[in-house]
Amino acid sequence: MEYRQRENLSGPPVSGRILGTKPMKFEDYKIILYRQDDGSGWVAEIPAIPSCYALMETREAALTELANVFEMISETYREKGIPVPADTTEIINA
């Protein structure tokens, strides 16, 4: 599979993009937000991306920190030349 990072696809292949697709953004993912069992804070996580979570005292702080964590993880994926995983999370009510 060929990867490219920039919108101009005429140049040589570079890391971070699957040819013909847009890079995934924070807003493209489903986020799970829940309170810790012991009441110590809130967890925000993106299940589609391993280790992409934040534990903070408030919901707002957890979501803000999750955005920061997502950016750090995305940068690591770009540096390695692989795309960030697509969101395959499904929300169902059991």
XYZ file of C-alpha atoms in Angstrom:
94
model
C 0.000 0.000 0.000
C 1.348 3.445 -0.879
C 1.275 6.242 1.714
C 1.431 9.995 1.186
C 1.229 12.875 3.631
C 0.341 15.869 1.538
C -2.638 16.823 -0.584
C -0.448 17.164 -3.683
C -0.129 13.501 -4.671
C 2.227 14.139 -7.601
C 5.368 14.010 -5.449
C 7.215 10.999 -4.106
C 5.495 8.859 -1.450
C 5.893 10.144 2.100
C 4.527 8.892 5.373
C 1.175 9.486 6.971
C -1.449 9.009 4.252
C -3.043 6.208 2.351
C -3.117 7.254 -1.269
C -6.515 8.745 -2.059
C -7.782 9.092 1.531
C -7.916 11.960 3.985
C -5.970 11.741 7.246
C -8.140 10.998 10.277
C -8.827 13.961 12.570
C -9.817 14.010 16.236
C -13.372 14.916 15.238
C -13.623 11.766 13.095
C -13.545 9.440 16.124
C -16.162 8.281 18.595
C -15.172 9.095 22.158
C -16.208 7.166 25.232
C -16.467 9.248 28.397
C -17.054 7.675 31.792
C -16.468 8.241 35.475
C -13.841 6.169 37.280
C -15.334 3.457 39.536
C -13.782 5.041 42.613
C -15.047 8.515 41.664
C -11.519 9.876 41.331
C -12.046 11.410 37.904
C -13.240 11.066 34.343
C -11.831 8.907 31.577
C -12.090 9.942 27.928
C -10.895 7.437 25.356
C -10.855 6.700 21.657
C -11.287 2.904 21.492
C -10.077 2.688 17.883
C -6.579 3.865 18.828
C -4.510 1.832 21.303
C -3.469 3.816 24.401
C -5.470 6.904 23.387
C -7.103 7.913 26.655
C -6.976 10.578 29.348
C -7.874 10.519 33.046
C -8.616 13.919 34.555
C -10.617 15.433 37.390
C -13.441 16.836 35.228
C -15.191 15.799 32.012
C -14.003 18.929 30.240
C -10.392 18.424 31.316
C -10.481 14.778 30.216
C -11.768 15.735 26.757
C -9.201 18.520 26.399
C -6.366 16.213 27.425
C -7.652 13.492 25.080
C -7.291 15.916 22.163
C -3.659 16.510 23.202
C -3.000 12.765 23.513
C -4.551 12.189 20.083
C -2.221 14.777 18.527
C 0.852 13.158 20.108
C -0.181 9.692 18.940
C -1.009 10.996 15.448
C 2.442 12.555 15.201
C 4.044 9.230 16.165
C 2.071 7.437 13.445
C 3.136 10.099 10.891
C 6.785 9.737 11.902
C 6.552 5.963 11.414
C 4.884 6.380 8.040
C 1.653 4.622 8.920
C -1.908 5.963 8.993
C -3.789 6.455 12.218
C -6.322 3.596 12.567
C -9.793 4.241 11.204
C -12.664 4.432 13.668
C -14.450 1.096 13.662
C -16.272 1.731 16.941
C -19.979 0.970 16.950
C -22.348 2.387 19.547
C -25.198 0.080 20.558
C -27.680 0.046 23.381
C -27.854 -3.332 25.051
